[in-house]
Short mmCIF file of C-alpha atoms in Angstrom, two decimals:
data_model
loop_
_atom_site.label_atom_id
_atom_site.label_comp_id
_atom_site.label_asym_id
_atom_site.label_seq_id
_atom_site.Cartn_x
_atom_site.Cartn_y
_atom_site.Cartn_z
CA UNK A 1 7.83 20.56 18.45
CA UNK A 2 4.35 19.15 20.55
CA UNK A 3 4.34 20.40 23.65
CA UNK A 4 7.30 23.00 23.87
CA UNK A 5 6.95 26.63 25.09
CA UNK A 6 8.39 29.88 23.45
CA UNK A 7 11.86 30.05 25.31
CA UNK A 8 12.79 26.31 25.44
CA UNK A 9 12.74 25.97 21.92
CA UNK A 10 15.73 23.08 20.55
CA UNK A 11 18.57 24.87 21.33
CA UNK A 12 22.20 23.41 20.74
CA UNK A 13 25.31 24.88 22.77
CA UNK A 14 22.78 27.66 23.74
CA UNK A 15 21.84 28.68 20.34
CA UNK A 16 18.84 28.00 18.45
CA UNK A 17 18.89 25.93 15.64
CA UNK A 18 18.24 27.77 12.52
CA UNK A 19 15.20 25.85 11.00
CA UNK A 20 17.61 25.37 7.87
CA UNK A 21 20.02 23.48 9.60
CA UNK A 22 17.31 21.51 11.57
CA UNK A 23 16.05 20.89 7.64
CA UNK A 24 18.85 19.29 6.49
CA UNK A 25 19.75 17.21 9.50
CA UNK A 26 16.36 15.99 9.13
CA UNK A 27 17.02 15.25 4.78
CA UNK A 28 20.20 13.52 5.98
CA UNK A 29 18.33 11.04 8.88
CA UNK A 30 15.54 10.60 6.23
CA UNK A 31 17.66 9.40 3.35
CA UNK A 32 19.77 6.73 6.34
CA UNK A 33 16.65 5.78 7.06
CA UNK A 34 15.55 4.80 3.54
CA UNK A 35 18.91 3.38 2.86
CA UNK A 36 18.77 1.45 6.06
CA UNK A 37 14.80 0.70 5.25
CA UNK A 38 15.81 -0.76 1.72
CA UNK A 39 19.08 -2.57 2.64
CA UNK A 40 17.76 -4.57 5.71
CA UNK A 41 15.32 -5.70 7.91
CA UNK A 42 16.33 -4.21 11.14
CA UNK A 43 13.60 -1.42 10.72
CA UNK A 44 10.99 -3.60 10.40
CA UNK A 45 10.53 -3.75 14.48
CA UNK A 46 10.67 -0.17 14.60
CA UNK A 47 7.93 -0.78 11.92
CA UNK A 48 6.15 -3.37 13.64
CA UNK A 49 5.97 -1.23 16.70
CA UNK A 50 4.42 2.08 15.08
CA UNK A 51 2.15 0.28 13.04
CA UNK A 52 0.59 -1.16 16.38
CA UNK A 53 0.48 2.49 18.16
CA UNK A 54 -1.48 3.42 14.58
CA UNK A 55 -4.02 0.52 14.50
CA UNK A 56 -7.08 2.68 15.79
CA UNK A 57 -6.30 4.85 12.86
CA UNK A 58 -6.71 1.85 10.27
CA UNK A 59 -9.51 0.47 12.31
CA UNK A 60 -11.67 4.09 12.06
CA UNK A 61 -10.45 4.44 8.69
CA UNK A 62 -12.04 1.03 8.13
CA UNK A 63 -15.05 1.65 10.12
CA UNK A 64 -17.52 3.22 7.78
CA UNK A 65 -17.00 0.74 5.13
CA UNK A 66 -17.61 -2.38 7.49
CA UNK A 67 -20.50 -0.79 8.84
CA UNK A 68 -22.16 -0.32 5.18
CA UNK A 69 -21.94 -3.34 4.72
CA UNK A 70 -23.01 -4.83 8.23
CA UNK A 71 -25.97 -2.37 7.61
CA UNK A 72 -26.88 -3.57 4.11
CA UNK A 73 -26.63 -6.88 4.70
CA UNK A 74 -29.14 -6.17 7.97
CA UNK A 75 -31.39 -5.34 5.98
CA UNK A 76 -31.19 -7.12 2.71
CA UNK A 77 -32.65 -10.38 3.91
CA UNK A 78 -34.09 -11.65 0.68
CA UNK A 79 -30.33 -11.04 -1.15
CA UNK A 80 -28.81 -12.77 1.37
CA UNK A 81 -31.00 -15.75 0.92
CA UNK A 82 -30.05 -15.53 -2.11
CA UNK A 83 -26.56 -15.61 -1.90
CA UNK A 84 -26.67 -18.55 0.62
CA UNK A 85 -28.79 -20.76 -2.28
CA UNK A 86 -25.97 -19.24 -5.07
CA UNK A 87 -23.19 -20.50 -2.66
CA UNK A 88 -24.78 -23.62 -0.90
CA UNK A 89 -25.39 -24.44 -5.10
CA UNK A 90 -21.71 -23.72 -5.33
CA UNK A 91 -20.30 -25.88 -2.74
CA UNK A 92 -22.34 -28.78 -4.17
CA UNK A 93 -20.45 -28.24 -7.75
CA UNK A 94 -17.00 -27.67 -6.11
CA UNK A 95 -17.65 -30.69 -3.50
CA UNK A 96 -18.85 -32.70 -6.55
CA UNK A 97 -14.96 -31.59 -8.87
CA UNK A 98 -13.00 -32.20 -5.23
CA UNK A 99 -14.51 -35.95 -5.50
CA UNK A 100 -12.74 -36.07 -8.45
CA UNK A 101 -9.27 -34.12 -7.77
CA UNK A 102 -8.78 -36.53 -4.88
CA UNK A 103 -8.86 -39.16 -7.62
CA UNK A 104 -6.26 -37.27 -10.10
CA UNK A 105 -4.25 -36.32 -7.45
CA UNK A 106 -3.63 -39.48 -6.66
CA UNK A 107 -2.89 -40.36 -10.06
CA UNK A 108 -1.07 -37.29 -10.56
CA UNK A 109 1.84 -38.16 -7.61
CA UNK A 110 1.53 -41.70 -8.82
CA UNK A 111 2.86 -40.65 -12.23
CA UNK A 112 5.02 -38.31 -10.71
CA UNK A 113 6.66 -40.61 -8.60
CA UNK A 114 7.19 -42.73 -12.23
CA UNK A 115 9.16 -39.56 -13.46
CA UNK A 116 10.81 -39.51 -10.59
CA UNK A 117 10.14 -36.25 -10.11
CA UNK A 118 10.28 -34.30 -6.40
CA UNK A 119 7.33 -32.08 -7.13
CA UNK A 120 4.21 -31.80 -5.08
CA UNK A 121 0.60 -30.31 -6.24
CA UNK A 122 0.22 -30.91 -2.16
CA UNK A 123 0.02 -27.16 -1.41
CA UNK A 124 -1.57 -25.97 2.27
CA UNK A 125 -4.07 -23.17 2.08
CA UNK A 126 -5.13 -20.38 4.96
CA UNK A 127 -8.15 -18.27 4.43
CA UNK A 128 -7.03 -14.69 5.14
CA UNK A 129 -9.18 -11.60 5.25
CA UNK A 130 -8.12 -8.31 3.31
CA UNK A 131 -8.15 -5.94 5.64
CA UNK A 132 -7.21 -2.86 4.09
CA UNK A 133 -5.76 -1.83 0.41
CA UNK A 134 -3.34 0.12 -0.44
CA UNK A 135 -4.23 4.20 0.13
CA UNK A 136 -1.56 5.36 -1.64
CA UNK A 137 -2.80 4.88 -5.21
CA UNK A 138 0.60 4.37 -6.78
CA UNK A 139 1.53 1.24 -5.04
CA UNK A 140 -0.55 -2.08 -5.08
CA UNK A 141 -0.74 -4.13 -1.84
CA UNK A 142 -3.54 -5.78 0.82
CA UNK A 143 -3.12 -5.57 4.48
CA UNK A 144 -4.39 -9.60 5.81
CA UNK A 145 -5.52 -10.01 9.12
CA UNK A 146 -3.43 -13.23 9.29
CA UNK A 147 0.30 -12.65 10.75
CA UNK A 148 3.40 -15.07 12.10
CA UNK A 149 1.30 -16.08 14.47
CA UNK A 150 -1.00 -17.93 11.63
CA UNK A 151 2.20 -19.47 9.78
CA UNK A 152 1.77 -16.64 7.43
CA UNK A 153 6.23 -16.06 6.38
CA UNK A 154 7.46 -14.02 3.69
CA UNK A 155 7.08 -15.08 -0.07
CA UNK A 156 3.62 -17.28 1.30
CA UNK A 157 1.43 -16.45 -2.44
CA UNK A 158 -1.98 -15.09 -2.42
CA UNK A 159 -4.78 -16.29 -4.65
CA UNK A 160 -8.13 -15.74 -4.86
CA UNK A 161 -11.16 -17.96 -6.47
CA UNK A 162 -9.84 -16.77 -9.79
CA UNK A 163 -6.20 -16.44 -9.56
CA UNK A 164 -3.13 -15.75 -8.39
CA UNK A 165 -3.39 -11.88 -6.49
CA UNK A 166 0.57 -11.53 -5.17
CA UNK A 167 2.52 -12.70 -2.19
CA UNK A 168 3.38 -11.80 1.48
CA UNK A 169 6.32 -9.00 1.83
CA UNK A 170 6.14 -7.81 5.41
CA UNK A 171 4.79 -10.05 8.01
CA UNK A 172 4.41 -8.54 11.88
CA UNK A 173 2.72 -10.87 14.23
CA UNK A 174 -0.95 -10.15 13.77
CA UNK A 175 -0.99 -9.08 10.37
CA UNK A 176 0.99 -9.26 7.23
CA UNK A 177 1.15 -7.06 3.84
CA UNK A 178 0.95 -8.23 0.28
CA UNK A 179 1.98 -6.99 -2.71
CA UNK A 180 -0.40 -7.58 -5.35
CA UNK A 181 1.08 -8.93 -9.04
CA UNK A 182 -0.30 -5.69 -10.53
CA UNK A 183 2.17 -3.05 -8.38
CA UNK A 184 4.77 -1.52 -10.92
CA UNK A 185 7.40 -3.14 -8.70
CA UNK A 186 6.35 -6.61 -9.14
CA UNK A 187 7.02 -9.09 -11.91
CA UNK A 188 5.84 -12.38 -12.19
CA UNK A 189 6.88 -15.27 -14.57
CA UNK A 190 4.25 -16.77 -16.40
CA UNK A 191 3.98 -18.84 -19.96
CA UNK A 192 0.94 -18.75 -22.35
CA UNK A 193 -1.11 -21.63 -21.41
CA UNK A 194 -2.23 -21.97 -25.34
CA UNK A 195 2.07 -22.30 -26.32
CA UNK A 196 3.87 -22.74 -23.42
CA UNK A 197 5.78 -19.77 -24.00
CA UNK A 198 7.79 -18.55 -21.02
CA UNK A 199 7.50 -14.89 -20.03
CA UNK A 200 7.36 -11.67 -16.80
CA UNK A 201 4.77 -10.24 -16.57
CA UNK A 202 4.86 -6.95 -15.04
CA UNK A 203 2.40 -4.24 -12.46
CA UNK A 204 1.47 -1.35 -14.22
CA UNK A 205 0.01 0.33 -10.26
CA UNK A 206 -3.33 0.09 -12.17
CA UNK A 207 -4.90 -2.99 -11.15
CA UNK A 208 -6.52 -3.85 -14.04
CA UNK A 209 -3.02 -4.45 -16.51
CA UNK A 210 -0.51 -6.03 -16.57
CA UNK A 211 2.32 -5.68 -19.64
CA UNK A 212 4.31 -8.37 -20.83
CA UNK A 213 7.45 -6.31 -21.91
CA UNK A 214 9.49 -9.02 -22.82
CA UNK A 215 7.59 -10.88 -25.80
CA UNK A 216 9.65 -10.78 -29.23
CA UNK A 217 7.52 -9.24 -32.47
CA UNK A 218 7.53 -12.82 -33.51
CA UNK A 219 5.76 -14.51 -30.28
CA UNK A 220 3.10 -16.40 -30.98
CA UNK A 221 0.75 -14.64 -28.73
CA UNK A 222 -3.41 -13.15 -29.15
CA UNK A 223 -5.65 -11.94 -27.42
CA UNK A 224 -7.58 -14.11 -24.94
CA UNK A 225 -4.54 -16.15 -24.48
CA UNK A 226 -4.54 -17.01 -21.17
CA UNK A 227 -1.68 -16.79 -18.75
CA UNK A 228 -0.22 -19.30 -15.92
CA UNK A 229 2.04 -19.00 -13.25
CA UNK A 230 5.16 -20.50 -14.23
CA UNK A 231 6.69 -21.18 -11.29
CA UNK A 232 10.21 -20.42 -12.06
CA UNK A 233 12.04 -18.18 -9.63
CA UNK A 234 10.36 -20.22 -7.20
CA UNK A 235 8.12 -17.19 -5.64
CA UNK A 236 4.63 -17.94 -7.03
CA UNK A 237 3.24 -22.08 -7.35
CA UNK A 238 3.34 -23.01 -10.97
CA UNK A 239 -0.20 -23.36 -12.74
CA UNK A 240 -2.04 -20.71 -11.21
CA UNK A 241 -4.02 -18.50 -13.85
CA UNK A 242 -2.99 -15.11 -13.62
CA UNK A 243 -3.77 -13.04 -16.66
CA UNK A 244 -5.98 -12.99 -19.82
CA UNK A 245 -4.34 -10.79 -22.79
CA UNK A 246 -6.48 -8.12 -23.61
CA UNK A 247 -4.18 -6.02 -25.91
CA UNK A 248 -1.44 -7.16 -28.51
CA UNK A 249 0.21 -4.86 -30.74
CA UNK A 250 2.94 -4.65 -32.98
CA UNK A 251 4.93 -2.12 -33.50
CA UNK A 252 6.80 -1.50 -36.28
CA UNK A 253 10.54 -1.09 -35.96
CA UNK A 254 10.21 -2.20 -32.53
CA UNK A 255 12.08 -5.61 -31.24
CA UNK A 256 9.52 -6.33 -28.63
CA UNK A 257 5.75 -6.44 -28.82
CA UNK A 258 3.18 -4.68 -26.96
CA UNK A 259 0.96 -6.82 -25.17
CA UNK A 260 -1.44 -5.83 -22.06
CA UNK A 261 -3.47 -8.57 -20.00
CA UNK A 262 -5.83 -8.37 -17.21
CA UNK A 263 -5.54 -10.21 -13.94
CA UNK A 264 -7.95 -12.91 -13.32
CA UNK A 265 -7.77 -12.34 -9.74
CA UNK A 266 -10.51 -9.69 -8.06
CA UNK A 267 -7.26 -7.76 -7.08
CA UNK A 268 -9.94 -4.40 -5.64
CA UNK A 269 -13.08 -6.11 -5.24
CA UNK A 270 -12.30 -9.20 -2.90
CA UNK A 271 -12.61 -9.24 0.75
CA UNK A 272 -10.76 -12.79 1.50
CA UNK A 273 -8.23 -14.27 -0.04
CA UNK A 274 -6.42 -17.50 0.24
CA UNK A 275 -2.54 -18.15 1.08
CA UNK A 276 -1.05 -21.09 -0.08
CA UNK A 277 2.59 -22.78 -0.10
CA UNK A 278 3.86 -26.18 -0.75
CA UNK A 279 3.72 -28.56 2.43
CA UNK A 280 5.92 -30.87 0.81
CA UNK A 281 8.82 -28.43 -0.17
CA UNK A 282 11.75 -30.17 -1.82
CA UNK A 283 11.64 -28.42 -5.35
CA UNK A 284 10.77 -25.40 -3.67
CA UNK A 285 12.80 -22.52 -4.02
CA UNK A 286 15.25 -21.09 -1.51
CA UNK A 287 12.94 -18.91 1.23
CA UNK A 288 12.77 -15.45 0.66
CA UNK A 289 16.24 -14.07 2.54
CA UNK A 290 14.59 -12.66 5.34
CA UNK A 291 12.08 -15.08 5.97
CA UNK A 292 13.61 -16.37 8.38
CA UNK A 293 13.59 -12.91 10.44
CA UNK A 294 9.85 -13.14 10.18
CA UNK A 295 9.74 -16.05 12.88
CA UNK A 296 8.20 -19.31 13.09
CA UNK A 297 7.72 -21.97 10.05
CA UNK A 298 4.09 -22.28 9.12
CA UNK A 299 2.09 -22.91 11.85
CA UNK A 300 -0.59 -25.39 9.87
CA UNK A 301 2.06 -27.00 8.41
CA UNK A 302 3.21 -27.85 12.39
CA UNK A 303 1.49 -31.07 11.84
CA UNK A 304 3.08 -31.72 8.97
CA UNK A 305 6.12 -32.69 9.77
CA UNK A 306 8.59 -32.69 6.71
CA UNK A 307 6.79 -29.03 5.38
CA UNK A 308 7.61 -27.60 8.66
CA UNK A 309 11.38 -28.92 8.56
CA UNK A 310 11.69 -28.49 5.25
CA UNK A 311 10.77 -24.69 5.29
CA UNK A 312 13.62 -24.60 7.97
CA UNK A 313 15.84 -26.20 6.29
CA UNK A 314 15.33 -23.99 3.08
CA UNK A 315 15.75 -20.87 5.06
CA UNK B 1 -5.36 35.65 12.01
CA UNK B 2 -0.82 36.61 11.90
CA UNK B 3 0.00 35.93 15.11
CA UNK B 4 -1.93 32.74 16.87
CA UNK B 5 -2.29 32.05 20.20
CA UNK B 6 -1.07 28.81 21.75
CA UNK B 7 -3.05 25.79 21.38
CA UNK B 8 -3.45 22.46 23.60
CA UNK B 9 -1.45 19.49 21.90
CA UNK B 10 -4.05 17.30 22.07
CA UNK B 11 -5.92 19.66 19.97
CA UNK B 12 -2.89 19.15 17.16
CA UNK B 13 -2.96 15.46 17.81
CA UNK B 14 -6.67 15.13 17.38
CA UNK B 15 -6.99 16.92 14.14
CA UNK B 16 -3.87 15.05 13.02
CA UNK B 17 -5.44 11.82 13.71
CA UNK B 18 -8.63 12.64 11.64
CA UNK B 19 -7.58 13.96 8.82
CA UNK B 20 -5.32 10.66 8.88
CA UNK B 21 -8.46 8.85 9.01
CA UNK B 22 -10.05 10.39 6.18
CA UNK B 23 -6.89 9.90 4.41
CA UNK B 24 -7.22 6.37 4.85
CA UNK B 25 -10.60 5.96 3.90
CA UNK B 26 -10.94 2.94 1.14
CA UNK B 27 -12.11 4.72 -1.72
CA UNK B 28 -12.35 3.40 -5.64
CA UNK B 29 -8.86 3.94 -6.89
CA UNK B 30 -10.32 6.73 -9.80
CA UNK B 31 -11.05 8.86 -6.48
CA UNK B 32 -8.14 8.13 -4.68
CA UNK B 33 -5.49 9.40 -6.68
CA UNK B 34 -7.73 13.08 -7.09
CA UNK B 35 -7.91 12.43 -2.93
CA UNK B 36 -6.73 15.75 -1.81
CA UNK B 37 -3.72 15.23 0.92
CA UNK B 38 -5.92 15.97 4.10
CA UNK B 39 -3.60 15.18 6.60
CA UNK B 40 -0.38 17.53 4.77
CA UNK B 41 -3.05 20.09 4.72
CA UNK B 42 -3.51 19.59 8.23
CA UNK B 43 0.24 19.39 8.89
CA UNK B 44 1.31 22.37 7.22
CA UNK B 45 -1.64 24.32 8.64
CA UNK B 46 -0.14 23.69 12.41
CA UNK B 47 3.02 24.64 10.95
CA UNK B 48 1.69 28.08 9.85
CA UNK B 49 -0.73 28.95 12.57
CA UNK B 50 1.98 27.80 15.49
CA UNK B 51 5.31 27.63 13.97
CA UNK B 52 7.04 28.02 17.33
CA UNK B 53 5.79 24.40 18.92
CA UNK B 54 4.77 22.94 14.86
CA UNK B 55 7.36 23.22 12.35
CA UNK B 56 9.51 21.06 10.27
CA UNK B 57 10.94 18.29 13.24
CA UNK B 58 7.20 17.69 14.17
CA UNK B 59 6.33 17.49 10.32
CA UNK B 60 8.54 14.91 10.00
CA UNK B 61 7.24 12.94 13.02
CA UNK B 62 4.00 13.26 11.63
CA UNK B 63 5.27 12.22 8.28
CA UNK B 64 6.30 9.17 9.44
CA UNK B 65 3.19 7.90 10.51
CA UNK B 66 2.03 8.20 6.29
CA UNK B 67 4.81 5.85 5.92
CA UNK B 68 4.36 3.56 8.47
CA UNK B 69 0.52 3.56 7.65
CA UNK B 70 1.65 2.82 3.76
CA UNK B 71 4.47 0.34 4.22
CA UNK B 72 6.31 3.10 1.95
CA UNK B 73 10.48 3.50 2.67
CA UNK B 74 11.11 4.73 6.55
CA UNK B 75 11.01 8.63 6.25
CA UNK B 76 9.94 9.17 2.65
CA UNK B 77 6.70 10.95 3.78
CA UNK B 78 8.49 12.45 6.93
CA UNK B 79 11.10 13.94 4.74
CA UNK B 80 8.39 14.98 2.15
CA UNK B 81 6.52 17.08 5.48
CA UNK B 82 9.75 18.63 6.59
CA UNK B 83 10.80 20.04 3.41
CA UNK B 84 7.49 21.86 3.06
CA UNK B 85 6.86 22.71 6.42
CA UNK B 86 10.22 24.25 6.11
CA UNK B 87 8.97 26.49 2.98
CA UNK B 88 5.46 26.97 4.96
CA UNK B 89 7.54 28.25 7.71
CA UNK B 90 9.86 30.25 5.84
CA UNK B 91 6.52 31.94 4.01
CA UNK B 92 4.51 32.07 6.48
CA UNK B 93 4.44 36.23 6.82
CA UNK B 94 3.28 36.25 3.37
CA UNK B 95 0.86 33.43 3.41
CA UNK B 96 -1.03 35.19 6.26
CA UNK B 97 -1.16 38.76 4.79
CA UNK B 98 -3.73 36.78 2.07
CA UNK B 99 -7.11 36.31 2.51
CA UNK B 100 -7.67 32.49 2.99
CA UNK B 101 -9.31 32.27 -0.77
CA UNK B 102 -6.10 33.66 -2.17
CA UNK B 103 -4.22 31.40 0.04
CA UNK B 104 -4.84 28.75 -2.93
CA UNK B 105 -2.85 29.69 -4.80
CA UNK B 106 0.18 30.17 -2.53
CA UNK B 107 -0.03 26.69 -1.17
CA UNK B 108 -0.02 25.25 -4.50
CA UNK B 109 3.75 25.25 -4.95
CA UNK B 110 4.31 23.81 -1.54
CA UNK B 111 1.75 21.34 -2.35
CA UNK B 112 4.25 20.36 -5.53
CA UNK B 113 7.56 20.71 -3.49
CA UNK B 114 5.74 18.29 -1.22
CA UNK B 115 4.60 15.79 -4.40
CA UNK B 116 7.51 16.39 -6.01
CA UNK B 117 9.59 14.94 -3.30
CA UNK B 118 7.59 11.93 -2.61
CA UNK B 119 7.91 11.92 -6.82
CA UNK B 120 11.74 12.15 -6.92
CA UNK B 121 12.22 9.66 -4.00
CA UNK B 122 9.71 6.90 -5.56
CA UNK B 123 11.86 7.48 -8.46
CA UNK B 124 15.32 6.98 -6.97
CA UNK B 125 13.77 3.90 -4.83
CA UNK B 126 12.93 2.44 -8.68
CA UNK B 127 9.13 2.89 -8.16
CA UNK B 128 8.83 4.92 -11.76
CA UNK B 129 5.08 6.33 -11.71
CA UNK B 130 4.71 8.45 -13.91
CA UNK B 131 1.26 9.58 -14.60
CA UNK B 132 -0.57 12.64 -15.15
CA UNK B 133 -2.59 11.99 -12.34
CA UNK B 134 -0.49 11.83 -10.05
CA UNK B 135 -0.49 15.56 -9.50
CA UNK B 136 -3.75 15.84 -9.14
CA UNK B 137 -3.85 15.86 -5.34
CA UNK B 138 -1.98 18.88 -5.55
CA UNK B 139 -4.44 21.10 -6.99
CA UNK B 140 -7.12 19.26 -5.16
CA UNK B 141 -5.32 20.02 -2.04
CA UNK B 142 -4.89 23.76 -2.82
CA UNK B 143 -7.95 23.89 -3.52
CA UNK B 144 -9.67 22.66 -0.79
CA UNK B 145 -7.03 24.42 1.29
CA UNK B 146 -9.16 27.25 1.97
CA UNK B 147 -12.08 25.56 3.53
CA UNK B 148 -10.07 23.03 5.30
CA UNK B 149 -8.00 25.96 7.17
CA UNK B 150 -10.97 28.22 7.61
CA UNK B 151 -12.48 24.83 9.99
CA UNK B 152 -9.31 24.39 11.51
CA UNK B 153 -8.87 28.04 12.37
CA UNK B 154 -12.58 27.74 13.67
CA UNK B 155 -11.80 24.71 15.71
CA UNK B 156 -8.40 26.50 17.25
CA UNK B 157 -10.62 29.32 17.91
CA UNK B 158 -13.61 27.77 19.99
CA UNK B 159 -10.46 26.06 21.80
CA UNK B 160 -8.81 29.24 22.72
CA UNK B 161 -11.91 30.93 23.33
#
């Protein structure tokens, strides 16, 4: 180990350790420690902790690519003018739909409240910034600069201008971690917005796929369908887009088809994202189990009264 | 170089931290996955140039900080280190009776004893990726190894004087 001499090497009962021994006492702490790791939360301090002590790592990891960009933007003065017409343009045409959606949403919960129906297209947004994406190329998540001190709890989703990009897994107080919908361990239920046909669909680690694995041959489903969030199992908010089919096939002597889509969402390109959860909770799904390990409700939806209680009560 | 003399820690601890940094480095996702391992390079270099203060407990340590750093299960990397430190350790004699160019080719099994785990333990966790490319870092990594323990050996050197 660091920092030890020749003749006070580990030593137990006055003998050395043969480095074989020392091997597998190490296998057996690792695989407790991954047991313990996948069964519960209690490492995620531990976690929380190291992954402080390793922040100037991330940070100079992170350095030359903010500093590219700093620099080209320094310099590219006509492209950002540019890009401030193309957006101020932008906000016009989204300020000009909004005038609108206030309208329909208004109609919308009128209607609703006809149907008698609990749910709520109310849903509370927080701008978050991705800091960092996954290194390890086999597993899909964003590191946001947005923690529990922001309101930002387990399960929170995460869209982007074009659709839904995942949701919050591990939350420490000044940052949290997302998995995106396209990591191989994710799967998120969607239905063809063309048929309503319910379906998963499923991370491939590439984040430009997703496969729908569980379509019959007979689905009514082509390419350029596009896909919505569902919103059953309660995870994601229904309605979001979240995939465009790019690839159907059929295979013969096969029960289920083959079908491939691409997320809408930027899931490697952006740099912000949005989070977003219902503020008016009461069809919303039970809270992630250990949400409630992840501390405080939603802090913007503090001043909402009945989201804030409401996420209590549901956890 | 067989025998090595002794090193300052912060010497280990600096080119640890680097070589995590350029591990780290956002890179398009086509590059990432060839990445070679930088910092397991750098690892299992300590372990063979001072295996009495580097070997598999502080390969472990270090491992953990891939994990922590990747939000991966506690220990997967750290066990992944230890197991081939342990080999590096136990081949160490013969690794440094080779020229450092021949020295690729050595490494490249405990480069795949060290995938391999990560492989195995992905695979038991349910996280089933199983693409070609995914070995890639290991011949990257022996590849590379030459030139990355040639600067390290450099860098030991202008310490030691």
């Amino acid at each position: 180990m660091l920092g030890l001499s020749d003749d006070d090497k580990p030593r137990f009962l006055g003998r050395r350790i043969a480095p074989g021994l020392k091997l597998v006492a190490l296998a057996i702490i690792s695989i407790v420690l991954m047991m313990v790791d996948n069964a519960h939360d209690s490492l995620s301090t531990v976690r929380g902790a190291l992954a402080v002590a390793l922040e100037p790592v991330q940070m100079a990891a992170e350095m030359p690519g903010d500093a590219a960009n700093y620099l080209k933007n320094y310099f590219d003065r006509g492209n950002l003018i540019q890009e401030n017409e193309q957006l101020s343009q932008k906000v016009l045409l989204l300020q000009g739909r909004l005038q609108q959606l206030a309208a329909l949403q208004a109609e919308n919960e009128r209607i609703r409240a006809l149907l008698a129906s609990a749910s709520s297209i109310n849903q509370n947004v927080l701008i978050a910034r991705i800091l960092a994406v996954s290194p390890d190329p086999y597993r899909q998540y964003v590191k946001l600069n947005k923690g529990s001190s922001d309101g930002v709890f387990v399960g929170q989703a995460l869209i982007d201008a074009h659709g839904i990009m995942g949701q919050v897994t591990n939350v420490t107080p000044l940052d949290s971690r997302a998995i995106l919908i396209s990591d191989p361990n994710n799967g998120i239920p969607v239905e063809v917005n063309r048929t309503g046909l319910q379906t998963i669909a499923q991370g491939t680690g590439r984040s430009n796929a997703l496969t729908l694995p569980f379509l019959p041959n007979n689905a009514d489903i082509k390419v350029g369908d596009l896909l919505v969030s569902s919103g059953l199992g309660g995870r994601y908010p229904p309605n979001y887009p979240v995939a465009r089919v790019t690839k159907v096939v059929h295979r013969p002597g096969e029960e289920f088809l083959d079908v491939t889509a691409k997320p809408t969402a930027d899931l490697d390109r952006g740099r912000e994202a949005l989070l977003v959860w219902n503020s008016n909770s009461n069809d919303d799904p039970p809270a992630p189990d250990n949400a409630g390990k992840s501390g405080q409700p939603p802090a913007a939806a503090k001043d909402d009264a009945s989201g804030a209680s409401d996420n209590k009560a549901a956890q | 170089m067989i025998i090595s003399q002794r090193v300052s820690s912060l010497l280990i601890v600096v080119t640890l931290a680097v070589s995590l940094v350029i591990t780290l480095l956002p890179m398009p996702a086509t590059m990432s996955a060839a990445r070679p391992a930088f910092y397991t390079m750098t690892v299992l270099f300590w372990t063979a140039n001072q295996p009495q203060r580097f070997g598999p407990i502080a390969a472990w340590l270090a491992g953990i900080a891939i994990d922590v750093l990747y939000g991966t299960p506690f220990a997967e990397h750290g066990l992944a280190m230890a197991v081939a430190a342990y080999v590096v350790v136990k081949g160490r004699e013969l690794l440094w009776s080779f020229p450092l160019i021949q020295q690729s080719l050595l490494m490249l099994p405990v480069f795949a004893v060290y995938e391999f785990m990560l492989f195995w333990i992905d695979g038991v966790a349910g996280l089933d990726v199983n693409q070609w490319w995914r070995w890639l870092p290991v011949f990257s990594s022996a590849l590379l190894w030459p030139i990355w323990a040639f600067l390290l050996e450099r860098i030991a050197e202008l310490e030691v004087g």
